[in-house]
PDB file of C-alpha atoms and ligand atoms in Angstrom:
ATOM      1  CA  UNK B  27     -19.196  11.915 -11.428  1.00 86.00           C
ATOM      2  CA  UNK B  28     -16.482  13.961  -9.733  1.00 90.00           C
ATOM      3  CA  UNK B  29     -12.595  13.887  -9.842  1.00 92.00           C
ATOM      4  CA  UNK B  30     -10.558  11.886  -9.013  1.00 94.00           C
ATOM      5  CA  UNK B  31     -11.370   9.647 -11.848  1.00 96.00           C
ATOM      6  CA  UNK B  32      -9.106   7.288 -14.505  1.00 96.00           C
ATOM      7  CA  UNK B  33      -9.141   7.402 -18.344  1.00 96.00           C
ATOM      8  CA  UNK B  34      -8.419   4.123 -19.590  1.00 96.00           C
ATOM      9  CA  UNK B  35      -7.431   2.767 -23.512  1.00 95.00           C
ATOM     10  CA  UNK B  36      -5.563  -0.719 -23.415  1.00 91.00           C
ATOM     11  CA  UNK B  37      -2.559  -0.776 -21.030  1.00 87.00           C
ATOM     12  CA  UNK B  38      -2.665   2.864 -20.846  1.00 91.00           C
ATOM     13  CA  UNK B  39      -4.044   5.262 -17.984  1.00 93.00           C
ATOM     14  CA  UNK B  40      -4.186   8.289 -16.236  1.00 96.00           C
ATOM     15  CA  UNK B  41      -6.112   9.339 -13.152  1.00 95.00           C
ATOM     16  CA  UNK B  42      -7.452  12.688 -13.785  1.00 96.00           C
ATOM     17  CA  UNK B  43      -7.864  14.961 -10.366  1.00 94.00           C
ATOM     18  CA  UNK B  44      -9.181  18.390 -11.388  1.00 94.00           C
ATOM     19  CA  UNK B  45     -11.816  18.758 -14.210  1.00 96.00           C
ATOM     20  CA  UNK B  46      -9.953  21.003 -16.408  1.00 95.00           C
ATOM     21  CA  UNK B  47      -7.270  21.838 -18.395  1.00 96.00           C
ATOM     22  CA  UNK B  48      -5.245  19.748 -21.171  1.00 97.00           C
ATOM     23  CA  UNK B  49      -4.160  15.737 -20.471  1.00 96.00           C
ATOM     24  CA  UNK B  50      -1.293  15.007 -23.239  1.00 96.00           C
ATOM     25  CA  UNK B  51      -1.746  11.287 -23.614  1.00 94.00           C
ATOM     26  CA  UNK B  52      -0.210   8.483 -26.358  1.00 90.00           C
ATOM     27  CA  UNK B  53      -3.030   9.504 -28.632  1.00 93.00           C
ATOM     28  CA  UNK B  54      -3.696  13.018 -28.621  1.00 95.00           C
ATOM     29  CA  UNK B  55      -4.594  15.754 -26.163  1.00 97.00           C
ATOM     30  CA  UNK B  56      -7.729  15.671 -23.761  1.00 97.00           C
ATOM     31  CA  UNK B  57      -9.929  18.335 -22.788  1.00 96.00           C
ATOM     32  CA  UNK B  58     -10.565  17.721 -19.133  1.00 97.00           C
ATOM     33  CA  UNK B  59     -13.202  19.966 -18.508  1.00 96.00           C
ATOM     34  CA  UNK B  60     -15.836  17.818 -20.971  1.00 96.00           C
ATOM     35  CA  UNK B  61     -15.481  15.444 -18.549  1.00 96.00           C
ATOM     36  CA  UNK B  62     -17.767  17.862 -16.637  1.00 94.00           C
ATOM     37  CA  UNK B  63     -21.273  15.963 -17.182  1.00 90.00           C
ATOM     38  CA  UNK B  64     -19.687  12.505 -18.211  1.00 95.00           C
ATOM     39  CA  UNK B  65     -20.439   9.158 -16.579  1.00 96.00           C
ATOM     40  CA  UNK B  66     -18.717   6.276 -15.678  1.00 97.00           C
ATOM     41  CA  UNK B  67     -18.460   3.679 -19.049  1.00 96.00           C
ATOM     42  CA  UNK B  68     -18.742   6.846 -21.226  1.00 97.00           C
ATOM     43  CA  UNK B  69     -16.071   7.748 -23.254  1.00 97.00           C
ATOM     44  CA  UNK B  70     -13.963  10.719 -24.108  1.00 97.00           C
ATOM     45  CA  UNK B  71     -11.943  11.854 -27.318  1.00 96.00           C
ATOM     46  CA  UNK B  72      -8.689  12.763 -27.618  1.00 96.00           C
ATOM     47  CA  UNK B  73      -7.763  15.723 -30.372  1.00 97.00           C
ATOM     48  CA  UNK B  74      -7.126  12.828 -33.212  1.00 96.00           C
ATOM     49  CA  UNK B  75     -10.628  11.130 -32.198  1.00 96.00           C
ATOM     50  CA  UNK B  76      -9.115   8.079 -29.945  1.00 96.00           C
ATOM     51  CA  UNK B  77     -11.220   7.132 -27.199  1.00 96.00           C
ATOM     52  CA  UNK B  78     -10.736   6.424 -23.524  1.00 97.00           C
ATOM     53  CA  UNK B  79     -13.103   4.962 -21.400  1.00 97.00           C
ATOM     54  CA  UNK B  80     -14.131   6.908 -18.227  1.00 97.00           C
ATOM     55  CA  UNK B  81     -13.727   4.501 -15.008  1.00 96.00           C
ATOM     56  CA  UNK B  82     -13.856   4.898 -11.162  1.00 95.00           C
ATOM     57  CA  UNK B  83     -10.529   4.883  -9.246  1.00 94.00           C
ATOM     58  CA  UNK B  84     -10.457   2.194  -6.703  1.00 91.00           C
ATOM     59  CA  UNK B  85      -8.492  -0.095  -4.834  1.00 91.00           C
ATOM     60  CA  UNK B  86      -6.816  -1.359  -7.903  1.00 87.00           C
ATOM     61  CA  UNK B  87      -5.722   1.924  -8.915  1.00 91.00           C
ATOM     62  CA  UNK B  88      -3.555   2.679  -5.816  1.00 93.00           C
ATOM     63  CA  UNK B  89      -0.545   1.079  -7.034  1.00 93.00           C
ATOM     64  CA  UNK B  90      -0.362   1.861 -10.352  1.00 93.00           C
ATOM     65  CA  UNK B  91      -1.164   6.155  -9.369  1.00 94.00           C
ATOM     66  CA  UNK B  92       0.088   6.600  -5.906  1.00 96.00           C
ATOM     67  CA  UNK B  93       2.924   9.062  -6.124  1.00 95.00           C
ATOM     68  CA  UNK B  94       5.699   7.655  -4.798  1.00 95.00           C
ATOM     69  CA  UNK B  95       7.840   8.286  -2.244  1.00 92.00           C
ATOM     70  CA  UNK B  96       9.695   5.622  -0.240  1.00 94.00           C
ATOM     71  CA  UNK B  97       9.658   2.176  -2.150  1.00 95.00           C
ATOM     72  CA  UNK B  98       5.771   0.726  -1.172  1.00 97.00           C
ATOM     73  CA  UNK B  99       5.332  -2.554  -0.437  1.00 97.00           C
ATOM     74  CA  UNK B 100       3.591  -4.235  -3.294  1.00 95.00           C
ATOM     75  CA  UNK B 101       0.024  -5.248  -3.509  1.00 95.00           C
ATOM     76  CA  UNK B 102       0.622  -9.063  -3.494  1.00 95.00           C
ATOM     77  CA  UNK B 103       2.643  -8.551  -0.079  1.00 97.00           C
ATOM     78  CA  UNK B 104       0.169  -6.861   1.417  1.00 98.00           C
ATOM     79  CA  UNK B 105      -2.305  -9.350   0.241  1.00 97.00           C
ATOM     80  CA  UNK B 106      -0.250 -12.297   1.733  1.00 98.00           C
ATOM     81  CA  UNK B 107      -0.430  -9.795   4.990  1.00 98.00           C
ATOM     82  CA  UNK B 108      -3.929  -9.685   4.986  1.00 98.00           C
ATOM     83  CA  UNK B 109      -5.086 -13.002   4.713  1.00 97.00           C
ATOM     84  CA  UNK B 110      -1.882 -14.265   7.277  1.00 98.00           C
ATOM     85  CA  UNK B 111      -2.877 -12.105  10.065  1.00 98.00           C
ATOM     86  CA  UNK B 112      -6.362 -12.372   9.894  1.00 95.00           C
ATOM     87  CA  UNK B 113      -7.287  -8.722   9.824  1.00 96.00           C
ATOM     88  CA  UNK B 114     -10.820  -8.322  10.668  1.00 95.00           C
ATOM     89  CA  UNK B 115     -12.321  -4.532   9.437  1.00 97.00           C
ATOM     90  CA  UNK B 116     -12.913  -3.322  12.375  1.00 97.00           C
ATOM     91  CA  UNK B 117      -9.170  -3.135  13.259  1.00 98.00           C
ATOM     92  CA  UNK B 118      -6.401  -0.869  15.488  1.00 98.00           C
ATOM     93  CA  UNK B 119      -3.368  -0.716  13.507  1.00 98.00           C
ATOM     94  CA  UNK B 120      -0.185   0.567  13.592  1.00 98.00           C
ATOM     95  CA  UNK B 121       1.764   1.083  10.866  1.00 98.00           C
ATOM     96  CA  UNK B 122       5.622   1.991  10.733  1.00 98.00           C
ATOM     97  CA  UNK B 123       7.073   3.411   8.445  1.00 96.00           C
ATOM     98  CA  UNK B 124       4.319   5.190   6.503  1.00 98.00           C
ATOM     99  CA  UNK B 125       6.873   5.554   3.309  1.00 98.00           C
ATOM    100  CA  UNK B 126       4.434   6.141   0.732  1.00 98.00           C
ATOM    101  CA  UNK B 127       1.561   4.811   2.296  1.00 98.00           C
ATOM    102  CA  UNK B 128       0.718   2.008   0.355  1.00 98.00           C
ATOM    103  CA  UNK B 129       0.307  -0.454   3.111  1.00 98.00           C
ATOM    104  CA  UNK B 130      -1.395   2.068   5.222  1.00 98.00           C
ATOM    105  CA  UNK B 131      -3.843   2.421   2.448  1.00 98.00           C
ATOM    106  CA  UNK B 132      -4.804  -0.910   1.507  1.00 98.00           C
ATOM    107  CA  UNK B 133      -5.112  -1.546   5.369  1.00 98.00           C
ATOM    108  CA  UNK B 134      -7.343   1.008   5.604  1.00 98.00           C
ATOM    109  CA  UNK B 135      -9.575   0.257   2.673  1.00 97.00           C
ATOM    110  CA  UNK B 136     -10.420  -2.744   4.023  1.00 97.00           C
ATOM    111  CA  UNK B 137     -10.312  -1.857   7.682  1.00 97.00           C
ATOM    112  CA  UNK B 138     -13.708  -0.067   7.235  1.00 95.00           C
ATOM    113  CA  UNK B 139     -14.849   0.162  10.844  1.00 97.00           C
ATOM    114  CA  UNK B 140     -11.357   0.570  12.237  1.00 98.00           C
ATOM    115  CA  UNK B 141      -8.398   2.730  12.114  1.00 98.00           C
ATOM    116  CA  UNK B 142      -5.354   3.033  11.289  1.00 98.00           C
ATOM    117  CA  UNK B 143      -2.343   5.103  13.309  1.00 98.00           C
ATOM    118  CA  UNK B 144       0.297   5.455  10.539  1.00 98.00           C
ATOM    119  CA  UNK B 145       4.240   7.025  11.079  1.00 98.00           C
ATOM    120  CA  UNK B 146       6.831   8.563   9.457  1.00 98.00           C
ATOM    121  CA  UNK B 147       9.812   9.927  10.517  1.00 98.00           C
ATOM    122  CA  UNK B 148      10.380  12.014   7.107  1.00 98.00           C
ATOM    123  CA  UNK B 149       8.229  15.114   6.867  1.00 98.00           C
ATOM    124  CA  UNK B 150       8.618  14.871   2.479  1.00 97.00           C
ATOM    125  CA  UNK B 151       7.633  11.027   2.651  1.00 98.00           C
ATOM    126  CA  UNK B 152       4.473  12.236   5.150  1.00 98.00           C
ATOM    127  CA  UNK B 153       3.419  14.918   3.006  1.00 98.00           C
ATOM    128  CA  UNK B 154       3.322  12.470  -0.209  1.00 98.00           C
ATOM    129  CA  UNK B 155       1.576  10.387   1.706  1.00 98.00           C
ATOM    130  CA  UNK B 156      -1.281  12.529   2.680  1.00 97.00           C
ATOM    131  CA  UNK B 157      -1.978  13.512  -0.839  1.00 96.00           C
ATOM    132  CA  UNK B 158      -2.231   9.943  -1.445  1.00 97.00           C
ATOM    133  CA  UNK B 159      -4.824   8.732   1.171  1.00 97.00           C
ATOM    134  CA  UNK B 160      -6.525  11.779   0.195  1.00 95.00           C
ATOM    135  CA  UNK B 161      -6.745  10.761  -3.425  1.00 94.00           C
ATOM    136  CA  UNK B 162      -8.103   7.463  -2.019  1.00 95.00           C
ATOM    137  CA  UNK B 163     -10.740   9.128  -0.193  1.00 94.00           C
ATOM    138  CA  UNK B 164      -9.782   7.236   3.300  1.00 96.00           C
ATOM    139  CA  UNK B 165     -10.183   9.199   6.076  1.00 96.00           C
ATOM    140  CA  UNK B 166      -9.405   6.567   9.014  1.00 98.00           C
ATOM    141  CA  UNK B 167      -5.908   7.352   8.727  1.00 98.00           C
ATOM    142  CA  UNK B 168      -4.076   8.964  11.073  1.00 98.00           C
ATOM    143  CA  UNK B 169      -0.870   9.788  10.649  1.00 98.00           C
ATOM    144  CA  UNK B 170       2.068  10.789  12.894  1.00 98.00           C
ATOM    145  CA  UNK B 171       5.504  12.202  12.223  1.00 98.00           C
ATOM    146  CA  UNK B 172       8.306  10.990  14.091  1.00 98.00           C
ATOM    147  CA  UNK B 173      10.648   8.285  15.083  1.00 97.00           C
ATOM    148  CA  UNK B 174       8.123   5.127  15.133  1.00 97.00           C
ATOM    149  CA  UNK B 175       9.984   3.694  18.231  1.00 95.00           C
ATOM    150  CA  UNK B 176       9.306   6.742  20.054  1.00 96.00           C
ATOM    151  CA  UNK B 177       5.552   7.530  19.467  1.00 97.00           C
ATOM    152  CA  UNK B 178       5.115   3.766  20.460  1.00 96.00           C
ATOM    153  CA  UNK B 179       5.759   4.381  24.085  1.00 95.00           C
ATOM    154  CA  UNK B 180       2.336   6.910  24.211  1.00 94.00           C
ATOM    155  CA  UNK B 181       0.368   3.756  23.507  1.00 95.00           C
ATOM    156  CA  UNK B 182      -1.317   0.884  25.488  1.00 89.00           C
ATOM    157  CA  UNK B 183      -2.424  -2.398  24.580  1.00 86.00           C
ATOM    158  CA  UNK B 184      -4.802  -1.787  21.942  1.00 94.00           C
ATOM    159  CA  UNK B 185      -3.342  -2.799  18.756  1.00 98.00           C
ATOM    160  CA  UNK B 186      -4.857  -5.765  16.736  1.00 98.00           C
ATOM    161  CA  UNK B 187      -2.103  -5.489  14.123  1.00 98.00           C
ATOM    162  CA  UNK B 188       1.250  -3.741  13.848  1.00 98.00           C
ATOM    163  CA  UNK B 189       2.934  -3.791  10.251  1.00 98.00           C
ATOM    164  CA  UNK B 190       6.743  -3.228  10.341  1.00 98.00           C
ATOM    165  CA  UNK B 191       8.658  -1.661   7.044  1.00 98.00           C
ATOM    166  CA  UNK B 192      11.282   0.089   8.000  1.00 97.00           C
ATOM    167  CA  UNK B 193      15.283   0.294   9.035  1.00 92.00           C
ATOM    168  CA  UNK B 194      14.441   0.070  12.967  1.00 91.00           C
ATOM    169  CA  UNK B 195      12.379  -2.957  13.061  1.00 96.00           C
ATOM    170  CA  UNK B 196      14.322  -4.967  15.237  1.00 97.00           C
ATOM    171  CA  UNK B 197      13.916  -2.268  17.818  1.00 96.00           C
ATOM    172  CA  UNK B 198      10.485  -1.720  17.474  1.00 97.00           C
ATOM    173  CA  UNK B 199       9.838  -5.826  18.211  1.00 98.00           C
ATOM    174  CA  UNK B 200       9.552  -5.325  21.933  1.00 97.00           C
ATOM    175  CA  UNK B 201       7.386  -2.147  21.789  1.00 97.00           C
ATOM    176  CA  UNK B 202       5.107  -4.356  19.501  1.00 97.00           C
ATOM    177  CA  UNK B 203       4.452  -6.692  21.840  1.00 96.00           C
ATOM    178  CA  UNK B 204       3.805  -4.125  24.563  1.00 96.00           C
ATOM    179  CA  UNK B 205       1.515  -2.386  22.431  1.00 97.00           C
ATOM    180  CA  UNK B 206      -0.866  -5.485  21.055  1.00 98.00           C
ATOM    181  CA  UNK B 207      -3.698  -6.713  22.421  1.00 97.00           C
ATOM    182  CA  UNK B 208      -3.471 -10.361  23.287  1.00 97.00           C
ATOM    183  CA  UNK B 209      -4.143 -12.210  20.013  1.00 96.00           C
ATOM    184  CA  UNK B 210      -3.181  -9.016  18.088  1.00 97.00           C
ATOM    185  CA  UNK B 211      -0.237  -9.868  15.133  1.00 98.00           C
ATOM    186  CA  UNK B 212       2.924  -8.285  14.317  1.00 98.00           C
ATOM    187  CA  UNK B 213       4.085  -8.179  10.426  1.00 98.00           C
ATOM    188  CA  UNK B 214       7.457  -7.475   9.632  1.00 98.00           C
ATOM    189  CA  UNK B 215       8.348  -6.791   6.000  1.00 98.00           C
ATOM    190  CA  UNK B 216      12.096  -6.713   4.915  1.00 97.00           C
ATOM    191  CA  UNK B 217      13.922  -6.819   1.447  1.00 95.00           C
ATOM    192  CA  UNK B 218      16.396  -9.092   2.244  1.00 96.00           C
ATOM    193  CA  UNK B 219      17.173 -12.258   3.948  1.00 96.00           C
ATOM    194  CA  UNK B 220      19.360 -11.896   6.722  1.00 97.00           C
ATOM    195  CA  UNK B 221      17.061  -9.113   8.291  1.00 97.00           C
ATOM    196  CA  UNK B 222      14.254 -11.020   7.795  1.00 98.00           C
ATOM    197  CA  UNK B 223      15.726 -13.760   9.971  1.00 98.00           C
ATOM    198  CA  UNK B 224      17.251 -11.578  12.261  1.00 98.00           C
ATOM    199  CA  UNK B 225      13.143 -10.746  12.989  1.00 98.00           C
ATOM    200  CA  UNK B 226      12.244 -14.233  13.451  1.00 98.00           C
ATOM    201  CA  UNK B 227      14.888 -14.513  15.506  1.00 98.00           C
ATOM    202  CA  UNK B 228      13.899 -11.555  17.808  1.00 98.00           C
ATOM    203  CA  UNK B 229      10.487 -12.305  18.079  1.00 98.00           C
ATOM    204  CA  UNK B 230      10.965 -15.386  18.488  1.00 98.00           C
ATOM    205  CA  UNK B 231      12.570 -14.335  22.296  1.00 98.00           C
ATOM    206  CA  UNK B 232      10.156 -12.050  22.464  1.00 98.00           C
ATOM    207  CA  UNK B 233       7.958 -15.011  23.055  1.00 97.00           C
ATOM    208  CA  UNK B 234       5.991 -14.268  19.680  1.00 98.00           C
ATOM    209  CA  UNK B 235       3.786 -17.270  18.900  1.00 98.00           C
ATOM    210  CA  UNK B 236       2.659 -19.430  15.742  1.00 98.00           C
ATOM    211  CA  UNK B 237       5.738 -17.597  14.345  1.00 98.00           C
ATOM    212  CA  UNK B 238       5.994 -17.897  10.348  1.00 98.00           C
ATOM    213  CA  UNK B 239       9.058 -16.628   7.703  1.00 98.00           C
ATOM    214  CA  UNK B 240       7.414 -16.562   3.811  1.00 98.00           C
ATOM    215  CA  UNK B 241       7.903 -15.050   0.506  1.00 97.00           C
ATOM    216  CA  UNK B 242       5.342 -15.018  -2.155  1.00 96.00           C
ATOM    217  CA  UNK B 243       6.469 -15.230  -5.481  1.00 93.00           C
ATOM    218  CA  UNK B 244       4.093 -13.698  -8.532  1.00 91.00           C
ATOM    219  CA  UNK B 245       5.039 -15.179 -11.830  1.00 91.00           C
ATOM    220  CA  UNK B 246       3.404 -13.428 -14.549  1.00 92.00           C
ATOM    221  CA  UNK B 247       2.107 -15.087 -17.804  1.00 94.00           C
ATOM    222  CA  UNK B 248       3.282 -13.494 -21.295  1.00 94.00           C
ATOM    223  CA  UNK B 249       0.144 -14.137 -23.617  1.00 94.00           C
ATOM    224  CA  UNK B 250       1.167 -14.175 -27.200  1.00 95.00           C
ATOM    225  CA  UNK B 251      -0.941 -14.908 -30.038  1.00 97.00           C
ATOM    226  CA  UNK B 252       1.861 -17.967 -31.440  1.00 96.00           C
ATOM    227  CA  UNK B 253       1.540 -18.997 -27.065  1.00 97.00           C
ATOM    228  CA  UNK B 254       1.457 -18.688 -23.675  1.00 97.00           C
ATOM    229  CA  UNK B 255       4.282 -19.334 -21.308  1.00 96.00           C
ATOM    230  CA  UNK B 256       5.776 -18.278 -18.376  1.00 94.00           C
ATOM    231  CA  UNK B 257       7.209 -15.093 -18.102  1.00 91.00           C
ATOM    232  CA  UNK B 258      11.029 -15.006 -17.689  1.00 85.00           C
ATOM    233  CA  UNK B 259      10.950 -12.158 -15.104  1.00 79.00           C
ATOM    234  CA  UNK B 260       9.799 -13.675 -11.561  1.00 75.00           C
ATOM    235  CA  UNK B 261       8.402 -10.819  -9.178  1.00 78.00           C
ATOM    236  CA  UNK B 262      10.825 -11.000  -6.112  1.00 86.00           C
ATOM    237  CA  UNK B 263       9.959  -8.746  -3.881  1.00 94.00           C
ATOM    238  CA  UNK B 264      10.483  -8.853   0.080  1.00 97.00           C
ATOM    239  CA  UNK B 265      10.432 -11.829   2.652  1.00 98.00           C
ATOM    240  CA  UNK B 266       7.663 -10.972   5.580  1.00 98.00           C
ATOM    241  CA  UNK B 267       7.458 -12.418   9.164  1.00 98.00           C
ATOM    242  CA  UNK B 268       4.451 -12.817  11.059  1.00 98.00           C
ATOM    243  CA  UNK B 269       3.696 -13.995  14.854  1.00 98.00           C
ATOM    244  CA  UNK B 270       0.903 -13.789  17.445  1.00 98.00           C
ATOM    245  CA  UNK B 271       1.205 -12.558  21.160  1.00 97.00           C
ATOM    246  CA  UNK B 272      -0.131 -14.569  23.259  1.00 94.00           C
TER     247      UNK B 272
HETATM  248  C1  SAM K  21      10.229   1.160   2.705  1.00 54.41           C
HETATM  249  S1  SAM K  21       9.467   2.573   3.358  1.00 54.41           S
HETATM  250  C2  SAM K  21       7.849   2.067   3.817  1.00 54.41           C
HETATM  251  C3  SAM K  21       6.921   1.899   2.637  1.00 54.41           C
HETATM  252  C4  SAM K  21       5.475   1.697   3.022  1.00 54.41           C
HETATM  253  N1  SAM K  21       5.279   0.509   3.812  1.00 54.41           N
HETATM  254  C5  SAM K  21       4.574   1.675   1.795  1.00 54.41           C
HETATM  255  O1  SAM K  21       3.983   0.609   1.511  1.00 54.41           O
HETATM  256  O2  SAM K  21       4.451   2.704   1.105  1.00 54.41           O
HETATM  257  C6  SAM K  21      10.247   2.750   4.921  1.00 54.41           C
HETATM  258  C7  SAM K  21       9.888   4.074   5.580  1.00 54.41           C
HETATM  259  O3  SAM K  21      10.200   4.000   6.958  1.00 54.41           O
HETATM  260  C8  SAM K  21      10.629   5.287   7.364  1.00 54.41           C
HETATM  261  N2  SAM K  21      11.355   5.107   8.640  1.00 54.41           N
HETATM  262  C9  SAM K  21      12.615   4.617   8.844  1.00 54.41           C
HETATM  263  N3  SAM K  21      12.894   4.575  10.172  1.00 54.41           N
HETATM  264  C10 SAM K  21      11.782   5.046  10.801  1.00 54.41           C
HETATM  265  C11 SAM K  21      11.437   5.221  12.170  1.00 54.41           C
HETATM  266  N4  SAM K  21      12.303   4.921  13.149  1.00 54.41           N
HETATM  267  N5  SAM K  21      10.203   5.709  12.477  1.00 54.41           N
HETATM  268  C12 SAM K  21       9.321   6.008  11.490  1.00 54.41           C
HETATM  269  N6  SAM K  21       9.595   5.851  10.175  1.00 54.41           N
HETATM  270  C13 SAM K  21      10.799   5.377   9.838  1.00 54.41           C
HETATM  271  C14 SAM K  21      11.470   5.750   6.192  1.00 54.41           C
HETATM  272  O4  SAM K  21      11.645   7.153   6.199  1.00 54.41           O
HETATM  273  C15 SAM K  21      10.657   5.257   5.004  1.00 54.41           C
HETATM  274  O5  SAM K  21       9.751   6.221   4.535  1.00 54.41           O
END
């Protein structure tokens, strides 16, 4: 077993990247270093005796220890992305803006054969970024720094996918369709409304096919002992845009 790994007790966890030193948690401090020799399902003890279970860190980790930079799009988003666009694993992407690379991520992990370009204009956001693919152990990521709409002009046709999330999307919609392969999608993610039409819109005259506008709602359940009911907090999130070239 080697770092990174994730010590687990209830609704509490930590990912643990470096085998030593002292982990202050909710119930007591942790020696990392007798992790050294460990497995995964064993368990470790905090200085008061409480036990956390020693587990992998996987896909369902990213969101819950990426650092974060920009605000990442959320995991039932890219989900909904995913399964719209039909993204096969052995994949071009590009993805704009990397922000905390999130998207980028996920895309990758299940991109296995393919790649995935990746860019940022912000060095900081980049650089928070790396760490985090790095953490994640992908290593068909490549990312760029610069002005998206810019470092789309040294490419051909040879995207299958193109994932938007960022201020200059309506710019980029043209240099998406000269950039994707013919059958290749373009997703466009955007917090609010009015963008998010303004997107349709565009691609629409960009001659964009099968064109769809969506949000996807996640309503949690609270599960009491006395019940269960819906929770009163509904999971907005972002409205995303997807069409085909053709
Ligand atoms: C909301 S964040 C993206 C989050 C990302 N999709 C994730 O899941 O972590 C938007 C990012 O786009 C970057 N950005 C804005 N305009 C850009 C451009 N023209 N080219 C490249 N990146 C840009 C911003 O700096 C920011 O980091």
């Amino acid at each position: 077993m080697r770092p990174p790994v994730v010590l687990s007790r209830g609704k509490h966890s930590f990912l643990v990247e470096k085998f030593e030193g002292k982990l202050h948690t909710h119930h007591g401090v942790i020696e990392l270093s007798e992790l050294k020799g460990k497995s995964f399902g064993d368990t470790i003890k905090t200085h008061i005796g409480v036990e956390y279970k020693i587990v992998p860190f996987n896909l369902s980790g990213f969101f819950k220890h990426f650092r974060r930079g920009a605000t990442p799009v959320m995991p039932k988003d890219i989900g909904a992305i995913i399964a719209y666009t039909g993204l096969s694993p052995d994949s071009l992407i590009f993805d704009a803006g990397t922000g905390s690379g999130m998207l980028a991520a996920y895309l990758a992990y299940f991109n296995k054969f393919g790649e995935v370009v990746t860019v940022e204009i912000r060095k900081e956001f980049a650089k928070i970024a790396r760490r985090n693919f790095k953490l994640a152990g992908l290593k068909n990521v490549h990312q760029i720094i610069g002005d998206a709409v810019e470092v789309a002009d040294g490419f051909k046709k040879e995207f299958d996918l193109v994932v938007l999330d960022m201020k200059d999307d309506i710019a980029f919609i043209p240099k998406a369709k000269q950039i994707l392969k013919v059958g290749g999608a373009l997703a466009v993610y955007n917090p609010y409304i009015e963008p998010a039409r303004e997107v349709y819109e565009v691609m629409s005259k960009n001659e964009f096919r099968e064109l769809e506008a969506f949000e996807i709602l996640r309503i949690d359940l609270d599960i009491k002992r006395v019940g269960t009911r819906t929770s009163t907090g509904v999971w907005h999130t972002g409205y995303i845009v997807i069409g085909r070239k053709y």
